[in-house]
Amino acid sequence: MRIGDLAAASGVTAKTLRFYEQSGLLPAPPRTPGGYRDYPGEAVARLAFIRDAQGAGLTLAEIRSVLVLRDGGQAPCAQVTALVDRRLVEIDRRLAELSETREALRLLARRAAAVDPAGCAEGDICTILATPGGDTRTR
């Protein structure tokens, strides 16, 4: 199947297909006598896997490592499990950070609601964001 047909069947652009090929995610297909790429039908399933793996938050490098195992004849289940577990840890850490940020923003919103702009000192940039007590340490 030619690149345009594969792009249409998989929902990605021809440019993405060429990128995946250069990145080692998609094997270089044989060429027709006219020099056109001639992808096998299995390429659609491979692209669906890449899309699903990206949706799960895996990087292209991680996806490539899974594909290398599969292409080598090994079941990549253990590696995928480790990647998913690692991604869960990262997501949990990020959620904790976002929760802390949300609380800090709520505090700033309460402070902003209590600020009278007329009372702002001319030398202050913004008292809403200033650390209470004038603490100028970097965080």
JSON list of N, CA, C and O in Angstrom, two decimals, residues 111 124 127-137:
[
{"chain": "A", "resi": 111, "resn": "ARG", "atom": "N", "xyz": [-5.96, 36.13, 48.56]},
{"chain": "A", "resi": 111, "resn": "ARG", "atom": "CA", "xyz": [-5.19, 37.36, 48.79]},
{"chain": "A", "resi": 111, "resn": "ARG", "atom": "C", "xyz": [-5.58, 38.43, 47.78]},
{"chain": "A", "resi": 111, "resn": "ARG", "atom": "O", "xyz": [-5.77, 39.59, 48.13]},
{"chain": "A", "resi": 124, "resn": "ASP", "atom": "N", "xyz": [6.18, 48.59, 44.93]},
{"chain": "A", "resi": 124, "resn": "ASP", "atom": "CA", "xyz": [5.86, 47.17, 44.79]},
{"chain": "A", "resi": 124, "resn": "ASP", "atom": "C", "xyz": [5.45, 46.87, 43.35]},
{"chain": "A", "resi": 124, "resn": "ASP", "atom": "O", "xyz": [4.75, 47.65, 42.73]},
{"chain": "A", "resi": 127, "resn": "THR", "atom": "N", "xyz": [1.67, 43.23, 45.12]},
{"chain": "A", "resi": 127, "resn": "THR", "atom": "CA", "xyz": [1.63, 42.69, 46.49]},
{"chain": "A", "resi": 127, "resn": "THR", "atom": "C", "xyz": [0.93, 41.34, 46.55]},
{"chain": "A", "resi": 127, "resn": "THR", "atom": "O", "xyz": [1.11, 40.60, 47.50]},
{"chain": "A", "resi": 128, "resn": "ILE", "atom": "N", "xyz": [0.12, 41.03, 45.56]},
{"chain": "A", "resi": 128, "resn": "ILE", "atom": "CA", "xyz": [-0.57, 39.73, 45.57]},
{"chain": "A", "resi": 128, "resn": "ILE", "atom": "C", "xyz": [0.44, 38.59, 45.51]},
{"chain": "A", "resi": 128, "resn": "ILE", "atom": "O", "xyz": [0.32, 37.59, 46.20]},
{"chain": "A", "resi": 129, "resn": "LEU", "atom": "N", "xyz": [1.46, 38.76, 44.69]},
{"chain": "A", "resi": 129, "resn": "LEU", "atom": "CA", "xyz": [2.45, 37.70, 44.52]},
{"chain": "A", "resi": 129, "resn": "LEU", "atom": "C", "xyz": [3.62, 37.81, 45.48]},
{"chain": "A", "resi": 129, "resn": "LEU", "atom": "O", "xyz": [4.41, 36.87, 45.59]},
{"chain": "A", "resi": 130, "resn": "ALA", "atom": "N", "xyz": [3.73, 38.92, 46.19]},
{"chain": "A", "resi": 130, "resn": "ALA", "atom": "CA", "xyz": [4.84, 39.10, 47.13]},
{"chain": "A", "resi": 130, "resn": "ALA", "atom": "C", "xyz": [4.66, 38.16, 48.31]},
{"chain": "A", "resi": 130, "resn": "ALA", "atom": "O", "xyz": [3.56, 37.94, 48.80]},
{"chain": "A", "resi": 131, "resn": "THR", "atom": "N", "xyz": [5.77, 37.65, 48.80]},
{"chain": "A", "resi": 131, "resn": "THR", "atom": "CA", "xyz": [5.74, 36.78, 49.96]},
{"chain": "A", "resi": 131, "resn": "THR", "atom": "C", "xyz": [5.39, 37.61, 51.19]},
{"chain": "A", "resi": 131, "resn": "THR", "atom": "O", "xyz": [6.00, 38.65, 51.42]},
{"chain": "A", "resi": 132, "resn": "PRO", "atom": "N", "xyz": [4.41, 37.17, 51.98]},
{"chain": "A", "resi": 132, "resn": "PRO", "atom": "CA", "xyz": [4.04, 37.93, 53.18]},
{"chain": "A", "resi": 132, "resn": "PRO", "atom": "C", "xyz": [5.25, 38.12, 54.10]},
{"chain": "A", "resi": 132, "resn": "PRO", "atom": "O", "xyz": [6.08, 37.24, 54.24]},
{"chain": "A", "resi": 133, "resn": "GLY", "atom": "N", "xyz": [5.34, 39.28, 54.71]},
{"chain": "A", "resi": 133, "resn": "GLY", "atom": "CA", "xyz": [6.46, 39.57, 55.60]},
{"chain": "A", "resi": 133, "resn": "GLY", "atom": "C", "xyz": [7.68, 40.07, 54.87]},
{"chain": "A", "resi": 133, "resn": "GLY", "atom": "O", "xyz": [8.73, 40.27, 55.48]},
{"chain": "A", "resi": 134, "resn": "GLY", "atom": "N", "xyz": [7.61, 40.23, 53.56]},
{"chain": "A", "resi": 134, "resn": "GLY", "atom": "CA", "xyz": [8.72, 40.78, 52.81]},
{"chain": "A", "resi": 134, "resn": "GLY", "atom": "C", "xyz": [9.88, 39.83, 52.60]},
{"chain": "A", "resi": 134, "resn": "GLY", "atom": "O", "xyz": [10.99, 40.24, 52.28]},
{"chain": "A", "resi": 135, "resn": "ASP", "atom": "N", "xyz": [9.68, 38.54, 52.77]},
{"chain": "A", "resi": 135, "resn": "ASP", "atom": "CA", "xyz": [10.74, 37.56, 52.56]},
{"chain": "A", "resi": 135, "resn": "ASP", "atom": "C", "xyz": [11.11, 37.55, 51.08]},
{"chain": "A", "resi": 135, "resn": "ASP", "atom": "O", "xyz": [10.29, 37.29, 50.22]},
{"chain": "A", "resi": 136, "resn": "THR", "atom": "N", "xyz": [12.35, 37.88, 50.77]},
{"chain": "A", "resi": 136, "resn": "THR", "atom": "CA", "xyz": [12.79, 37.99, 49.37]},
{"chain": "A", "resi": 136, "resn": "THR", "atom": "C", "xyz": [13.65, 36.82, 48.93]},
{"chain": "A", "resi": 136, "resn": "THR", "atom": "O", "xyz": [14.29, 36.87, 47.91]},
{"chain": "A", "resi": 137, "resn": "ARG", "atom": "N", "xyz": [13.67, 35.76, 49.74]},
{"chain": "A", "resi": 137, "resn": "ARG", "atom": "CA", "xyz": [14.48, 34.58, 49.34]},
{"chain": "A", "resi": 137, "resn": "ARG", "atom": "C", "xyz": [13.91, 33.96, 48.08]},
{"chain": "A", "resi": 137, "resn": "ARG", "atom": "O", "xyz": [12.70, 34.00, 47.84]}
]
